[in-house]
CSV table of N, CA and C in Angstrom, one decimal:
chain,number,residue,atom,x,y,z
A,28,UNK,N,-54.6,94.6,-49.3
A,28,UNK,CA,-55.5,95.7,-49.1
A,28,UNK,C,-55.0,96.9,-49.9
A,29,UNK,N,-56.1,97.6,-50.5
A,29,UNK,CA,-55.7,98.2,-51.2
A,29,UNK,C,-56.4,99.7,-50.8
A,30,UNK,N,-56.6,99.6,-50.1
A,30,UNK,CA,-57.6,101.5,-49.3
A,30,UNK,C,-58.3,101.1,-48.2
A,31,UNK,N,-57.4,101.5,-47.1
A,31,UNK,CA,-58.0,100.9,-45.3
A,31,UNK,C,-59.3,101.7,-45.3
A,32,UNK,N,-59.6,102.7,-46.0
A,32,UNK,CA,-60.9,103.2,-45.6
A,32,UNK,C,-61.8,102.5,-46.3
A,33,UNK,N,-61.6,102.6,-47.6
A,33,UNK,CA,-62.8,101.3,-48.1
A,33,UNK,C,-63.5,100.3,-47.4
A,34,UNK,N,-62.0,100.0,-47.5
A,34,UNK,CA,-62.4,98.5,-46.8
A,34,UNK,C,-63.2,98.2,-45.3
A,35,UNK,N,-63.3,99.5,-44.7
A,35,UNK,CA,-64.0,99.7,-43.5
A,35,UNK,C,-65.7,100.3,-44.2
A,36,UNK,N,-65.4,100.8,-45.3
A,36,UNK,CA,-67.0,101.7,-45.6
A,36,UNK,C,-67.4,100.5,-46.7
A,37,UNK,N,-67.3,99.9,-46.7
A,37,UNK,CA,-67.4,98.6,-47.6
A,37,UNK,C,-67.7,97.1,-47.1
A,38,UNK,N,-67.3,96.9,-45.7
A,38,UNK,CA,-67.6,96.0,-44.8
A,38,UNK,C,-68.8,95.3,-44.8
A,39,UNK,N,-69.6,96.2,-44.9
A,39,UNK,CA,-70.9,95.1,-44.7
A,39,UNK,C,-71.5,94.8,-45.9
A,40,UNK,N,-71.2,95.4,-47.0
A,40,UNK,CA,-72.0,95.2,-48.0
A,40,UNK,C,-70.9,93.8,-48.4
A,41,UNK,N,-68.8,93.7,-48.0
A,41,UNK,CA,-68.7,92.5,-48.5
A,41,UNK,C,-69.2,90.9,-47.4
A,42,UNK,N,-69.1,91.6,-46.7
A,42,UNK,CA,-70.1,90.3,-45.6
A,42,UNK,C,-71.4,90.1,-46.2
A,43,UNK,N,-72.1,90.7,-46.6
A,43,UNK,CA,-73.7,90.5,-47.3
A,43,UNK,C,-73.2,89.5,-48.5
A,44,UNK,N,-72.3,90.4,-49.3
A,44,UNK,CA,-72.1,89.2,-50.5
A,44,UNK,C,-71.3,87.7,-50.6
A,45,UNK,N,-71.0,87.7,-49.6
A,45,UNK,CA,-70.0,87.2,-48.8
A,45,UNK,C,-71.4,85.6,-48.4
A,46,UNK,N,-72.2,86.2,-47.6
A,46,UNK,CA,-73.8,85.6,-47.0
A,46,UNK,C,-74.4,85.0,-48.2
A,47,UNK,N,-74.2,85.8,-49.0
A,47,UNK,CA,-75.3,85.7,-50.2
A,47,UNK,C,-75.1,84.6,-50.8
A,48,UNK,N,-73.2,84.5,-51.3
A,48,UNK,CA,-73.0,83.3,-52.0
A,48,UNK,C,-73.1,81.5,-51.2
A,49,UNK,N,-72.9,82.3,-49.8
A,49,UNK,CA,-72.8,80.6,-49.1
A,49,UNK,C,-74.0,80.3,-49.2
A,50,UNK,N,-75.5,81.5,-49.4
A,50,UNK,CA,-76.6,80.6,-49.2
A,50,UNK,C,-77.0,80.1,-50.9
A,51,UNK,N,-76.0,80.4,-51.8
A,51,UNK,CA,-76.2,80.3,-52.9
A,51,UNK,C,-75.5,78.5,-53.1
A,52,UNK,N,-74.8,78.8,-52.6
A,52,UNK,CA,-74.3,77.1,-52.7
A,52,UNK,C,-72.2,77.5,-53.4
A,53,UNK,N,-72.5,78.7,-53.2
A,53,UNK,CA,-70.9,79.5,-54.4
A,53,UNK,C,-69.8,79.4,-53.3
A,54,UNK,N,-70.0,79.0,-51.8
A,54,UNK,CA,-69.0,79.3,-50.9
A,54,UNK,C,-68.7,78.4,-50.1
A,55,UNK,N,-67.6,78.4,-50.4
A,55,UNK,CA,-67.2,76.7,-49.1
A,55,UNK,C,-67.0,77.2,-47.9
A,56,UNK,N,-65.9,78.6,-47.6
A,56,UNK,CA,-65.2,78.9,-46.6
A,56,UNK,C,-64.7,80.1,-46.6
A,57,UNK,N,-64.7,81.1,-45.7
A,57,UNK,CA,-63.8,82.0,-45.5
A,57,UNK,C,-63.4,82.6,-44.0
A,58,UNK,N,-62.6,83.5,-44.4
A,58,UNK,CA,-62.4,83.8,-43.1
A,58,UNK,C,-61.0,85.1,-43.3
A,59,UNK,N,-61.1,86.0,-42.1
A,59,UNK,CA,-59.8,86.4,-42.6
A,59,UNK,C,-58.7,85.8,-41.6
A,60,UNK,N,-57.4,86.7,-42.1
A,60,UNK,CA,-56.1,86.0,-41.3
A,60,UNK,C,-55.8,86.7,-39.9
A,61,UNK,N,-55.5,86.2,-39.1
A,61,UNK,CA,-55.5,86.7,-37.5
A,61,UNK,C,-54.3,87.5,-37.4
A,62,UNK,N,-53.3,87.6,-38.9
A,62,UNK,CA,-51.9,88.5,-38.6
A,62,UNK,C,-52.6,89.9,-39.3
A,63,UNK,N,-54.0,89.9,-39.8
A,63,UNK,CA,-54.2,91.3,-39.9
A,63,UNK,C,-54.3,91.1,-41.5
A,64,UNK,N,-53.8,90.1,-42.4
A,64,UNK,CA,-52.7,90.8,-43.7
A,64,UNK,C,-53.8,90.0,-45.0
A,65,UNK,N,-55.0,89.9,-44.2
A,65,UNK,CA,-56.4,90.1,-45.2
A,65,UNK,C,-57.2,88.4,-44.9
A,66,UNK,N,-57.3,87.7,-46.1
A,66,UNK,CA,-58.2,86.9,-45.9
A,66,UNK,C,-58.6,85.8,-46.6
A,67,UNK,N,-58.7,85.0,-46.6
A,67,UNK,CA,-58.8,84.1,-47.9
A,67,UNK,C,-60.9,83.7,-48.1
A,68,UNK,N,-61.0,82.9,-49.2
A,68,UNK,CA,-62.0,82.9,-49.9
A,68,UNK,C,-62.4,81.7,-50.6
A,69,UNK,N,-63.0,80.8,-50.2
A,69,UNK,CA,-62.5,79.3,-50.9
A,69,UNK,C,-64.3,79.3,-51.9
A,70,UNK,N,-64.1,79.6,-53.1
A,70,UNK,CA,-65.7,79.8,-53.5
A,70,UNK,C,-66.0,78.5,-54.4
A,71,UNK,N,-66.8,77.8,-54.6
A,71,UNK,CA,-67.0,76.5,-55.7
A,71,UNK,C,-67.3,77.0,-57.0
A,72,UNK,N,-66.5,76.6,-58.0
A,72,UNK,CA,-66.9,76.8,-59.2
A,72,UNK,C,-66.5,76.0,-60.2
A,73,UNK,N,-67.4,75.7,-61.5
A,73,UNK,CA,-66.7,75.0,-62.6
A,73,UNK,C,-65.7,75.0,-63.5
A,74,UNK,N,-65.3,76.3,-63.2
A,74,UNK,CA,-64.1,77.0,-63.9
A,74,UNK,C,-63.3,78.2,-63.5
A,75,UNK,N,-62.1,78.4,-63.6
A,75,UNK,CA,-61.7,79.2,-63.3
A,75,UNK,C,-62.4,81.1,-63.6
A,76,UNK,N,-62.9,81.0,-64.4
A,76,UNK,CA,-63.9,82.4,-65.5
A,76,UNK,C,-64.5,82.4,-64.6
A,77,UNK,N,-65.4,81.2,-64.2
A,77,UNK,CA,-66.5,81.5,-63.1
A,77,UNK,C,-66.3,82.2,-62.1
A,78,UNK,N,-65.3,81.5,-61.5
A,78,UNK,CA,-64.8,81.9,-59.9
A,78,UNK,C,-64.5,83.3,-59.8
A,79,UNK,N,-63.5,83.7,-61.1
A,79,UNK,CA,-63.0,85.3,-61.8
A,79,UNK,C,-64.2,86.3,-61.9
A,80,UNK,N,-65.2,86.0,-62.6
A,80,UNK,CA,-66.4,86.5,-62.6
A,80,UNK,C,-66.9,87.2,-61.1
A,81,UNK,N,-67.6,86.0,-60.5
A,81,UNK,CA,-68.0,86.0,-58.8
A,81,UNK,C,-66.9,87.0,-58.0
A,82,UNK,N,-65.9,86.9,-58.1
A,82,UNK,CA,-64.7,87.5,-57.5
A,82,UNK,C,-64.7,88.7,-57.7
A,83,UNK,N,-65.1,89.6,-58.8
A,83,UNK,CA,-64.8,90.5,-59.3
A,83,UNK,C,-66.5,91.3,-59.1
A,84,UNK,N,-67.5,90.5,-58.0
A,84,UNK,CA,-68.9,91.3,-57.9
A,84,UNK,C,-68.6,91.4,-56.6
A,85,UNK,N,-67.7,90.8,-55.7
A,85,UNK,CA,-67.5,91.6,-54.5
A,85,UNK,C,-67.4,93.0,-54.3
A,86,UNK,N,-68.1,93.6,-53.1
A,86,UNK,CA,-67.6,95.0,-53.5
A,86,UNK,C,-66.5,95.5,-53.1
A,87,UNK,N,-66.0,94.4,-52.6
A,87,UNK,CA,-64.2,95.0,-51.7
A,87,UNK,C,-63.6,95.2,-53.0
A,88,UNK,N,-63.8,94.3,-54.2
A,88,UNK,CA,-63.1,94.4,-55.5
A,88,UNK,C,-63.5,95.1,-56.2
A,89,UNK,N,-64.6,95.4,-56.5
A,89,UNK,CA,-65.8,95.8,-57.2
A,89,UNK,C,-65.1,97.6,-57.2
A,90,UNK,N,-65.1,97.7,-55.9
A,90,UNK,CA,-65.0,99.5,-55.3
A,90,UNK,C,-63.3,99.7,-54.9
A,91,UNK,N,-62.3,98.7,-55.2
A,91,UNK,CA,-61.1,99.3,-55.0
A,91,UNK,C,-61.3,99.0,-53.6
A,92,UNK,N,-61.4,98.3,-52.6
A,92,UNK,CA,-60.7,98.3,-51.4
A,92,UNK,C,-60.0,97.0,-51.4
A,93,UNK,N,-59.6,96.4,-52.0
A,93,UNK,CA,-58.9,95.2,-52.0
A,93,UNK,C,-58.6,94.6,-53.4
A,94,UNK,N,-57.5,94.0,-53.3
A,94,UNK,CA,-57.0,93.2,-54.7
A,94,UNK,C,-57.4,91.7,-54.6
A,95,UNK,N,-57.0,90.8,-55.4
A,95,UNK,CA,-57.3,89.7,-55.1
A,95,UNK,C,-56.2,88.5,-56.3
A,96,UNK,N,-56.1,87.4,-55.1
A,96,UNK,CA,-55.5,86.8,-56.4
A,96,UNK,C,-56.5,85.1,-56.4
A,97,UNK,N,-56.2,84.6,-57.4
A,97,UNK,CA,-57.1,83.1,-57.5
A,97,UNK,C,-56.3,81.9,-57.9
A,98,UNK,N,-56.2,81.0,-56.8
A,98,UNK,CA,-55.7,79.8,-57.4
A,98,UNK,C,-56.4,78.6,-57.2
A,99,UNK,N,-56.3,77.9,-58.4
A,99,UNK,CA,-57.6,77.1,-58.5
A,99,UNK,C,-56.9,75.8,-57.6
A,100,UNK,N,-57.9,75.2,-56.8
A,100,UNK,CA,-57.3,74.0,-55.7
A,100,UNK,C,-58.4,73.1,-55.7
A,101,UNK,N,-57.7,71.7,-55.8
A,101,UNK,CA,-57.6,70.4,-56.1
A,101,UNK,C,-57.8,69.8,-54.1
A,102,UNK,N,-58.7,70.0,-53.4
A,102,UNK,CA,-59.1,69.5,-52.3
A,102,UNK,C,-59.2,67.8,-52.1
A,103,UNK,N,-58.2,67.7,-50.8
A,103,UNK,CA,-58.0,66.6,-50.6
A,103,UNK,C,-58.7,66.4,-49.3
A,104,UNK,N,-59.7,65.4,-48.9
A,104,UNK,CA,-60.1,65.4,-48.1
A,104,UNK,C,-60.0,64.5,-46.6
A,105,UNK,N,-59.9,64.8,-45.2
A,105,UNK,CA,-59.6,63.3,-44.4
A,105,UNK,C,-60.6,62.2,-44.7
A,106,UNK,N,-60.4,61.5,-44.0
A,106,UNK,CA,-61.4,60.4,-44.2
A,106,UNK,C,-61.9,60.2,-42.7
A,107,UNK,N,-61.5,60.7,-41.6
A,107,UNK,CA,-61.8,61.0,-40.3
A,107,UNK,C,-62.6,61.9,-40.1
């Protein structure tokens, strides 16, 4: 986190975009963490640029209330 007040005056606009990409087909999963210490972001994309791109129209990122970092992940799935 990078500005607790942003990130409070910023809230719904990143829940909207947040909405916007799962109905886009751009979002697998998110959620934040229950120790407070932010949130992860699991978004689909073809490339890493892509994901970087998308990442960087949030407005938590967009407006300075949050940093972000990206690692691209290779999902292994149960079979149950």
């Amino acid at each position: 986190m990078l500005d607790p007040e942003k990130s409070v005056a910023y809230r719904a606009e990143h829940l909207q975009f947040l909405a916007d990409n799962r109905a886009a087909g751009r979002l697998h999963a998110n959620g934040r963490f229950v120790d407070g210490a932010g949130g992860l972001v699991i978004y689909r994309g073809s490339s890493l640029e892509e994901v970087e791109d998308l990442v960087k129209q949030d407005p938590y990122v967009k407006l300075g209330a949050r940093g972000y970092e990206i690692h691209e992940w290779e999902i292994v799935l149960s079979d149950n």
